[in-house]
mmCIF file of C-alpha atoms and ligand atoms in Angstrom:
data_model
loop_
_atom_site.group_PDB
_atom_site.id
_atom_site.type_symbol
_atom_site.label_atom_id
_atom_site.label_comp_id
_atom_site.label_asym_id
_atom_site.label_seq_id
_atom_site.Cartn_x
_atom_site.Cartn_y
_atom_site.Cartn_z
ATOM 1 C CA MET S 1 -27.024 35.657 130.565
ATOM 2 C CA SER S 2 -27.575 36.212 126.832
ATOM 3 C CA ASP S 3 -30.987 37.684 126.070
ATOM 4 C CA SER S 4 -31.088 36.101 122.622
ATOM 5 C CA ALA S 5 -30.443 32.586 123.994
ATOM 6 C CA ILE S 6 -33.159 33.078 126.627
ATOM 7 C CA ARG S 7 -35.575 34.399 124.009
ATOM 8 C CA GLN S 8 -34.903 31.516 121.610
ATOM 9 C CA ALA S 9 -35.361 28.966 124.404
ATOM 10 C CA ALA S 10 -38.677 30.600 125.365
ATOM 11 C CA VAL S 11 -39.948 30.594 121.763
ATOM 12 C CA TRP S 12 -39.132 26.908 121.305
ATOM 13 C CA LEU S 13 -40.661 25.950 124.650
ATOM 14 C CA ALA S 14 -43.846 27.889 123.901
ATOM 15 C CA ARG S 15 -44.272 25.985 120.634
ATOM 16 C CA ALA S 16 -43.278 22.511 121.823
ATOM 17 C CA SER S 17 -45.632 19.739 122.889
ATOM 18 C CA ARG S 18 -42.951 17.067 123.412
ATOM 19 C CA VAL S 19 -40.046 18.111 125.633
ATOM 20 C CA CYS S 20 -37.352 16.067 127.337
ATOM 21 C CA VAL S 21 -34.965 17.369 129.999
ATOM 22 C CA SER S 22 -31.636 15.668 130.659
ATOM 23 C CA SER S 23 -30.291 16.882 133.995
ATOM 24 C CA GLY S 24 -27.022 16.325 135.806
ATOM 25 C CA ALA S 25 -25.268 17.383 138.987
ATOM 26 C CA GLY S 26 -25.232 21.081 138.003
ATOM 27 C CA MET S 27 -29.013 21.039 138.371
ATOM 28 C CA SER S 28 -28.605 20.553 142.128
ATOM 29 C CA ALA S 29 -25.463 22.653 142.638
ATOM 30 C CA GLU S 30 -27.413 25.731 143.699
ATOM 31 C CA SER S 31 -29.329 23.615 146.234
ATOM 32 C CA GLY S 32 -25.986 23.020 147.922
ATOM 33 C CA ILE S 33 -24.972 19.629 146.509
ATOM 34 C CA PRO S 34 -21.482 19.652 144.993
ATOM 35 C CA THR S 35 -21.074 18.488 141.404
ATOM 36 C CA PHE S 36 -18.540 15.774 140.563
ATOM 37 C CA ARG S 37 -16.085 17.278 138.101
ATOM 38 C CA ASP S 38 -16.075 21.019 138.852
ATOM 39 C CA LYS S 39 -13.088 22.526 140.707
ATOM 40 C CA ASP S 40 -14.405 21.781 144.208
ATOM 41 C CA GLY S 41 -16.467 18.813 143.055
ATOM 42 C CA LEU S 42 -16.776 15.424 144.737
ATOM 43 C CA TRP S 43 -14.056 13.894 142.581
ATOM 44 C CA SER S 44 -11.584 16.496 143.836
ATOM 45 C CA GLN S 45 -11.818 14.878 147.287
ATOM 46 C CA ALA S 46 -12.551 11.247 146.488
ATOM 47 C CA ARG S 47 -11.413 8.992 143.649
ATOM 48 C CA PRO S 48 -14.292 7.435 141.683
ATOM 49 C CA GLU S 49 -12.577 4.043 141.646
ATOM 50 C CA GLU S 50 -12.317 4.090 145.470
ATOM 51 C CA MET S 51 -15.924 5.166 146.100
ATOM 52 C CA ALA S 52 -18.179 4.477 143.151
ATOM 53 C CA THR S 53 -17.518 0.960 141.882
ATOM 54 C CA PRO S 54 -18.776 -2.419 143.132
ATOM 55 C CA GLU S 55 -15.123 -3.476 143.545
ATOM 56 C CA ALA S 56 -14.455 -0.529 145.864
ATOM 57 C CA PHE S 57 -17.413 -1.539 148.012
ATOM 58 C CA GLU S 58 -16.220 -5.158 148.171
ATOM 59 C CA ARG S 59 -12.719 -4.001 149.113
ATOM 60 C CA ASP S 60 -13.676 -1.468 151.787
ATOM 61 C CA PRO S 61 -17.400 -1.099 152.582
ATOM 62 C CA HIS S 62 -16.620 1.005 155.681
ATOM 63 C CA LYS S 63 -14.840 3.665 153.621
ATOM 64 C CA VAL S 64 -17.559 3.756 150.980
ATOM 65 C CA TRP S 65 -20.302 3.973 153.638
ATOM 66 C CA GLU S 66 -18.515 6.813 155.423
ATOM 67 C CA TRP S 67 -18.719 8.856 152.226
ATOM 68 C CA TYR S 68 -22.364 7.981 151.554
ATOM 69 C CA ARG S 69 -23.389 8.653 155.184
ATOM 70 C CA TRP S 70 -21.949 12.170 154.825
ATOM 71 C CA ARG S 71 -23.805 12.713 151.566
ATOM 72 C CA ARG S 72 -27.084 11.296 152.924
ATOM 73 C CA ALA S 73 -26.869 13.563 155.997
ATOM 74 C CA LYS S 74 -26.267 16.591 153.756
ATOM 75 C CA LEU S 75 -29.172 15.709 151.475
ATOM 76 C CA ALA S 76 -31.500 15.494 154.490
ATOM 77 C CA THR S 77 -30.946 19.219 155.112
ATOM 78 C CA ILE S 78 -31.561 20.653 151.654
ATOM 79 C CA GLY S 79 -34.364 21.064 149.135
ATOM 80 C CA PRO S 80 -35.124 21.965 145.528
ATOM 81 C CA HIS S 81 -34.599 25.500 144.156
ATOM 82 C CA ALA S 82 -36.537 27.735 141.755
ATOM 83 C CA GLY S 83 -35.086 25.926 138.711
ATOM 84 C CA HIS S 84 -36.396 22.527 139.870
ATOM 85 C CA ARG S 85 -39.785 24.110 140.576
ATOM 86 C CA MET S 86 -39.874 25.710 137.116
ATOM 87 C CA LEU S 87 -39.484 22.297 135.463
ATOM 88 C CA ALA S 88 -42.340 20.919 137.591
ATOM 89 C CA GLU S 89 -44.524 23.815 136.422
ATOM 90 C CA TRP S 90 -43.613 23.270 132.775
ATOM 91 C CA GLU S 91 -44.666 19.625 133.111
ATOM 92 C CA GLU S 92 -48.177 20.909 133.855
ATOM 93 C CA ARG S 93 -48.125 23.226 130.821
ATOM 94 C CA ILE S 94 -46.637 20.863 128.217
ATOM 95 C CA ASP S 95 -48.399 17.639 127.130
ATOM 96 C CA ASP S 96 -45.388 15.344 126.984
ATOM 97 C CA PHE S 97 -42.712 16.608 129.377
ATOM 98 C CA VAL S 98 -40.243 14.123 130.820
ATOM 99 C CA VAL S 99 -37.221 14.703 133.048
ATOM 100 C CA VAL S 100 -34.403 12.196 132.690
ATOM 101 C CA THR S 101 -31.895 12.721 135.456
ATOM 102 C CA GLN S 102 -28.516 11.320 136.409
ATOM 103 C CA ASN S 103 -29.029 12.805 139.871
ATOM 104 C CA ILE S 104 -29.656 10.588 142.867
ATOM 105 C CA ASP S 105 -30.979 13.294 145.186
ATOM 106 C CA GLY S 106 -34.715 13.085 144.408
ATOM 107 C CA LEU S 107 -34.959 16.885 144.118
ATOM 108 C CA HIS S 108 -37.013 16.818 140.897
ATOM 109 C CA HIS S 109 -39.675 14.760 142.704
ATOM 110 C CA ALA S 110 -39.406 16.987 145.767
ATOM 111 C CA ALA S 111 -40.123 20.015 143.534
ATOM 112 C CA GLY S 112 -43.293 18.368 142.199
ATOM 113 C CA SER S 113 -42.159 16.796 138.915
ATOM 114 C CA GLN S 114 -44.052 13.543 138.343
ATOM 115 C CA LYS S 115 -42.550 12.197 135.124
ATOM 116 C CA VAL S 116 -38.964 11.639 136.209
ATOM 117 C CA ILE S 117 -36.666 8.861 135.020
ATOM 118 C CA GLU S 118 -33.759 8.363 137.423
ATOM 119 C CA LEU S 119 -30.852 6.722 135.614
ATOM 120 C CA HIS S 120 -28.379 6.410 138.493
ATOM 121 C CA GLY S 121 -30.653 5.348 141.367
ATOM 122 C CA ARG S 122 -31.386 7.134 144.646
ATOM 123 C CA LEU S 123 -29.295 8.198 147.615
ATOM 124 C CA ASP S 124 -32.270 7.654 149.928
ATOM 125 C CA LEU S 125 -32.490 4.000 148.926
ATOM 126 C CA VAL S 126 -30.382 1.173 150.307
ATOM 127 C CA ARG S 127 -30.477 -2.435 149.219
ATOM 128 C CA CYS S 128 -29.058 -5.723 150.346
ATOM 129 C CA VAL S 129 -26.165 -7.266 148.420
ATOM 130 C CA GLY S 130 -27.385 -10.732 149.358
ATOM 131 C CA CYS S 131 -31.178 -10.691 148.961
ATOM 132 C CA THR S 132 -33.997 -8.506 147.627
ATOM 133 C CA TYR S 133 -34.376 -6.350 150.770
ATOM 134 C CA GLU S 134 -34.650 -2.601 150.136
ATOM 135 C CA GLN S 135 -35.184 0.329 152.467
ATOM 136 C CA GLN S 136 -36.056 3.945 151.747
ATOM 137 C CA GLY S 137 -35.213 7.038 153.806
ATOM 138 C CA LEU S 138 -32.248 9.136 154.854
ATOM 139 C CA ASP S 139 -31.910 7.851 158.429
ATOM 140 C CA ASP S 140 -28.362 7.345 159.628
ATOM 141 C CA LEU S 141 -27.866 3.587 159.389
ATOM 142 C CA GLY S 142 -24.548 3.624 161.231
ATOM 143 C CA PRO S 143 -21.076 2.703 159.974
ATOM 144 C CA GLU S 144 -21.874 -0.947 159.152
ATOM 145 C CA PRO S 145 -25.430 -1.264 157.842
ATOM 146 C CA HIS S 146 -26.515 -4.873 157.501
ATOM 147 C CA CYS S 147 -29.663 -6.514 156.161
ATOM 148 C CA PRO S 148 -32.330 -7.184 158.817
ATOM 149 C CA GLN S 149 -33.473 -10.202 156.752
ATOM 150 C CA CYS S 150 -30.305 -12.060 155.784
ATOM 151 C CA GLY S 151 -27.466 -10.247 157.596
ATOM 152 C CA ALA S 152 -25.480 -9.340 154.445
ATOM 153 C CA TRP S 153 -24.171 -5.807 153.853
ATOM 154 C CA LEU S 154 -26.622 -3.138 152.778
ATOM 155 C CA ARG S 155 -25.338 -0.867 150.009
ATOM 156 C CA PRO S 156 -26.412 2.522 148.652
ATOM 157 C CA GLY S 157 -29.138 2.225 146.004
ATOM 158 C CA VAL S 158 -27.116 4.074 143.377
ATOM 159 C CA VAL S 159 -25.508 3.019 140.098
ATOM 160 C CA TRP S 160 -21.747 2.719 140.248
ATOM 161 C CA PHE S 161 -19.318 2.592 137.316
ATOM 162 C CA GLY S 162 -19.517 -0.707 135.478
ATOM 163 C CA GLU S 163 -23.041 -1.421 136.728
ATOM 164 C CA LEU S 164 -26.181 -1.657 134.654
ATOM 165 C CA LEU S 165 -28.766 1.098 134.921
ATOM 166 C CA PRO S 166 -32.120 0.281 136.604
ATOM 167 C CA PRO S 167 -34.239 -2.065 134.458
ATOM 168 C CA GLY S 168 -36.465 -0.140 132.057
ATOM 169 C CA ALA S 169 -34.985 3.272 132.880
ATOM 170 C CA LEU S 170 -32.606 3.436 129.938
ATOM 171 C CA GLU S 171 -35.227 2.312 127.424
ATOM 172 C CA ALA S 172 -37.748 4.863 128.767
ATOM 173 C CA ALA S 173 -35.104 7.614 128.664
ATOM 174 C CA PHE S 174 -34.117 6.905 125.056
ATOM 175 C CA ASP S 175 -37.814 6.720 124.065
ATOM 176 C CA ALA S 176 -38.337 10.183 125.569
ATOM 177 C CA ALA S 177 -35.217 11.533 123.818
ATOM 178 C CA ARG S 178 -36.204 10.108 120.416
ATOM 179 C CA ARG S 179 -39.772 11.409 120.508
ATOM 180 C CA CYS S 180 -39.099 14.933 121.830
ATOM 181 C CA GLU S 181 -39.007 18.065 119.677
ATOM 182 C CA LEU S 182 -36.887 19.898 122.222
ATOM 183 C CA LEU S 183 -34.208 18.569 124.567
ATOM 184 C CA LEU S 184 -33.030 20.739 127.473
ATOM 185 C CA VAL S 185 -29.615 19.598 128.683
ATOM 186 C CA ILE S 186 -29.083 21.051 132.141
ATOM 187 C CA GLY S 187 -25.980 20.849 134.315
ATOM 188 C CA THR S 188 -24.134 17.835 132.994
ATOM 189 C CA SER S 189 -20.542 17.572 131.778
ATOM 190 C CA GLY S 190 -21.687 14.908 129.307
ATOM 191 C CA VAL S 191 -18.818 12.532 130.016
ATOM 192 C CA VAL S 192 -20.725 9.638 131.580
ATOM 193 C CA GLN S 193 -22.358 7.068 129.337
ATOM 194 C CA PRO S 194 -24.978 6.017 128.479
ATOM 195 C CA ALA S 195 -26.693 9.204 129.744
ATOM 196 C CA ALA S 196 -24.561 11.479 127.536
ATOM 197 C CA SER S 197 -25.827 9.711 124.401
ATOM 198 C CA LEU S 198 -29.385 10.917 124.982
ATOM 199 C CA VAL S 199 -28.365 14.121 123.213
ATOM 200 C CA ASP S 200 -27.165 12.227 120.113
ATOM 201 C CA ALA S 201 -30.415 10.242 120.082
ATOM 202 C CA ALA S 202 -32.608 13.360 120.327
ATOM 203 C CA LYS S 203 -30.588 15.169 117.672
ATOM 204 C CA ALA S 204 -30.661 12.201 115.299
ATOM 205 C CA TYR S 205 -34.455 12.235 115.552
ATOM 206 C CA GLY S 206 -34.641 15.965 114.756
ATOM 207 C CA ALA S 207 -34.949 17.634 118.171
ATOM 208 C CA ALA S 208 -33.575 21.096 118.874
ATOM 209 C CA ILE S 209 -31.062 21.076 121.729
ATOM 210 C CA ILE S 210 -30.758 23.779 124.406
ATOM 211 C CA GLU S 211 -27.924 23.580 126.904
ATOM 212 C CA VAL S 212 -28.200 25.353 130.260
ATOM 213 C CA ASN S 213 -24.771 25.358 131.853
ATOM 214 C CA PRO S 214 -22.466 28.184 132.972
ATOM 215 C CA ASN S 215 -19.568 26.318 131.353
ATOM 216 C CA PRO S 216 -19.008 24.555 128.046
ATOM 217 C CA SER S 217 -19.459 20.775 128.217
ATOM 218 C CA GLU S 218 -18.718 17.756 126.042
ATOM 219 C CA LEU S 219 -22.224 18.227 124.642
ATOM 220 C CA SER S 220 -22.027 21.952 123.794
ATOM 221 C CA SER S 221 -21.078 21.345 120.170
ATOM 222 C CA LEU S 222 -24.375 19.490 119.685
ATOM 223 C CA ALA S 223 -26.474 22.301 121.156
ATOM 224 C CA ASP S 224 -28.408 24.750 118.974
ATOM 225 C CA VAL S 225 -28.600 27.264 121.817
ATOM 226 C CA CYS S 226 -26.434 27.582 124.938
ATOM 227 C CA VAL S 227 -27.672 29.498 127.975
ATOM 228 C CA ARG S 228 -24.451 30.233 129.863
ATOM 229 C CA SER S 229 -25.813 30.663 133.365
ATOM 230 C CA GLY S 230 -26.730 28.694 136.473
ATOM 231 C CA CYS S 231 -30.082 26.964 136.087
ATOM 232 C CA LYS S 232 -31.604 28.484 139.243
ATOM 233 C CA ASP S 233 -31.761 31.867 137.465
ATOM 234 C CA ALA S 234 -31.807 30.703 133.854
ATOM 235 C CA LEU S 235 -34.974 28.592 134.017
ATOM 236 C CA PRO S 236 -37.128 31.304 135.657
ATOM 237 C CA ALA S 237 -35.662 33.819 133.143
ATOM 238 C CA ILE S 238 -36.770 31.585 130.260
ATOM 239 C CA ASP S 239 -40.184 31.287 131.894
ATOM 240 C CA ALA S 240 -40.517 35.069 132.281
ATOM 241 C CA GLN S 241 -39.670 35.499 128.588
ATOM 242 C CA TRP S 242 -42.182 32.771 127.646
ATOM 243 C CA ARG S 243 -44.907 34.631 129.577
ATOM 244 C CA ARG S 244 -44.024 37.883 127.772
ATOM 245 C CA LEU S 245 -44.483 36.113 124.405
ATOM 246 C CA GLY S 246 -48.083 35.363 125.329
ATOM 247 C CA SER S 247 -48.971 38.939 126.252
HETATM 248 C C1 BJW X 301 -24.089 23.813 136.317
HETATM 249 C C2 BJW X 301 -24.232 24.600 137.467
HETATM 250 C C3 BJW X 301 -25.437 25.310 137.595
HETATM 251 C C4 BJW X 301 -22.303 23.644 137.576
HETATM 252 N N1 BJW X 301 -26.393 25.215 136.648
HETATM 253 N N2 BJW X 301 -25.038 23.745 135.386
HETATM 254 C C5 BJW X 301 -18.926 4.203 126.545
HETATM 255 C C6 BJW X 301 -17.700 4.787 126.390
HETATM 256 C C7 BJW X 301 -16.808 4.892 127.469
HETATM 257 C C8 BJW X 301 -17.154 4.404 128.728
HETATM 258 C C9 BJW X 301 -18.395 3.830 128.888
HETATM 259 C C10 BJW X 301 -19.255 3.731 127.826
HETATM 260 N N3 BJW X 301 -20.397 3.141 128.260
HETATM 261 C C11 BJW X 301 -20.269 2.889 129.594
HETATM 262 C C12 BJW X 301 -19.036 3.290 129.990
HETATM 263 C C13 BJW X 301 -18.491 3.177 131.351
HETATM 264 C C14 BJW X 301 -19.003 4.250 132.310
HETATM 265 C C15 BJW X 301 -18.626 5.635 131.781
HETATM 266 O O1 BJW X 301 -19.434 6.386 131.276
HETATM 267 N N4 BJW X 301 -17.370 6.024 131.948
HETATM 268 C C16 BJW X 301 -16.907 7.348 131.512
HETATM 269 C C17 BJW X 301 -16.672 8.257 132.727
HETATM 270 C C18 BJW X 301 -15.672 7.161 130.704
HETATM 271 N N5 BJW X 301 -20.432 4.134 132.496
HETATM 272 C C19 BJW X 301 -20.940 3.222 133.323
HETATM 273 O O2 BJW X 301 -20.231 2.420 133.904
HETATM 274 C C20 BJW X 301 -22.446 3.186 133.493
HETATM 275 N N6 BJW X 301 -22.905 1.841 133.356
HETATM 276 C C21 BJW X 301 -23.013 1.247 132.158
HETATM 277 O O3 BJW X 301 -22.838 1.843 131.120
HETATM 278 O O4 BJW X 301 -23.336 -0.104 132.229
HETATM 279 C C22 BJW X 301 -23.152 -0.891 131.059
HETATM 280 C C23 BJW X 301 -21.664 -1.036 130.825
HETATM 281 C C24 BJW X 301 -20.847 -1.374 131.886
HETATM 282 C C25 BJW X 301 -19.474 -1.518 131.682
HETATM 283 C C26 BJW X 301 -18.934 -1.274 130.416
HETATM 284 C C27 BJW X 301 -19.784 -0.916 129.359
HETATM 285 C C28 BJW X 301 -21.172 -0.818 129.577
HETATM 286 C C29 BJW X 301 -22.835 3.624 134.896
HETATM 287 C C30 BJW X 301 -22.484 5.033 135.167
HETATM 288 C C31 BJW X 301 -22.751 5.340 136.636
HETATM 289 C C32 BJW X 301 -22.281 6.730 137.030
HETATM 290 N N7 BJW X 301 -22.337 6.865 138.422
HETATM 291 C C33 BJW X 301 -22.075 8.159 139.043
HETATM 292 C C34 BJW X 301 -22.093 7.989 140.573
HETATM 293 C C35 BJW X 301 -23.544 7.806 141.034
HETATM 294 C C36 BJW X 301 -23.640 7.524 142.488
HETATM 295 C C37 BJW X 301 -23.135 8.624 143.373
HETATM 296 O O5 BJW X 301 -23.425 9.813 143.172
HETATM 297 O O6 BJW X 301 -22.447 8.309 144.309
HETATM 298 O O7 BJW X 301 -23.058 9.107 138.603
HETATM 299 S S1 BJW X 301 -20.532 8.910 138.506
HETATM 300 C C38 BJW X 301 -21.140 10.565 138.502
HETATM 301 O O8 BJW X 301 -21.087 11.092 137.159
HETATM 302 C C39 BJW X 301 -22.643 10.454 138.875
HETATM 303 C C40 BJW X 301 -23.268 11.404 137.900
HETATM 304 O O9 BJW X 301 -24.632 11.104 137.723
HETATM 305 C C41 BJW X 301 -22.429 11.220 136.662
HETATM 306 C C42 BJW X 301 -22.517 12.341 135.683
HETATM 307 O O10 BJW X 301 -22.009 13.532 136.214
HETATM 308 P P1 BJW X 301 -22.680 14.913 135.855
HETATM 309 O O11 BJW X 301 -24.063 14.926 136.372
HETATM 310 O O12 BJW X 301 -22.514 15.213 134.439
HETATM 311 O O13 BJW X 301 -21.858 15.926 136.794
HETATM 312 P P2 BJW X 301 -20.441 16.651 136.493
HETATM 313 O O14 BJW X 301 -19.868 17.053 137.777
HETATM 314 O O15 BJW X 301 -19.595 15.849 135.598
HETATM 315 O O16 BJW X 301 -20.877 17.953 135.661
HETATM 316 C C43 BJW X 301 -21.596 19.001 136.282
HETATM 317 C C44 BJW X 301 -21.931 20.060 135.238
HETATM 318 O O17 BJW X 301 -22.794 21.008 135.842
HETATM 319 C C45 BJW X 301 -20.713 20.820 134.708
HETATM 320 O O18 BJW X 301 -20.756 20.854 133.297
HETATM 321 C C46 BJW X 301 -20.892 22.220 135.306
HETATM 322 O O19 BJW X 301 -20.394 23.251 134.446
HETATM 323 C C47 BJW X 301 -22.381 22.300 135.439
HETATM 324 N N8 BJW X 301 -22.888 23.242 136.433
HETATM 325 N N9 BJW X 301 -23.130 24.507 138.244
HETATM 326 C C48 BJW X 301 -26.173 24.449 135.595
HETATM 327 N N10 BJW X 301 -25.680 26.118 138.712
#
């Protein structure tokens, strides 16, 4: 981990009163949830077009549910790590601190963050394809979950490719990106739109960009500072440096 990148991140955080975080699957990797596009990521075992599109669900809901049941069961056994908890603490220290996440695992909320915008829905939510019924929780709903109200299929409450993001979420996310002085981009490859464009929006409005990612991403060239480390260690390291600035 580069000391100068950590120090610069700490200096900017200490000075900032408007901060936005854009997090992706790498944020949860050290909690035990695989990312999508890394070597052993989810897309190395399953094809996105067979699991994460509305057409795939129409074609074979059993197959799609098998995958989501496995992921829901896994999520039920894990929790946030020190990096998630650091962001929740920074929210208390910084006036305007918003987390925009592509993650569906709810771990930012579980760590105590309150201002979280979830762009791709929630794994612990299911909704009916035929009516407005929704249900929260990670209970095993069996291989063929159907709506208790109208009998249609229930589906995972996540955003698949080709689907619109939850109403209001995108607008709120771009508002946060445009008004921030500092954008922390944590654990995303930056290939999925429209989330990836938050960085362009923040930069166009004058924000400094810090990337926290052990690997280069599609967004690295836009970053002013890159912390090349896993976020579980990097975020507490930035915090420790921030505390040293004050002493
Ligand atoms: C670490 C780490 C550690 C590892 N610490 N870091 C414009 C241009 C081209 C295409 C489009 C476009 N606009 C829209 C599209 C289409 C599409 C899209 O973006 N396609 C591209 C892939 C080409 N977008 C959509 O369809 C979106 N809808 C939409 O735009 O609606 C309007 C519209 C529709 C149709 C046409 C045009 C407009 C919806 C996108 C939904 C994405 N859904 C998924 C699945 C969610 C449900 C589920 O999980 O089952 O969301 S796909 C998957 O990718 C998931 C993620 O949220 C998303 C992003 O992945 P992420 O988080 O970046 O993870 P990885 O694995 O890619 O990267 C992990 C990173 O972590 C790596 O960099 C590692 O190095 C790093 N890392 N360990 C820190 N410890």
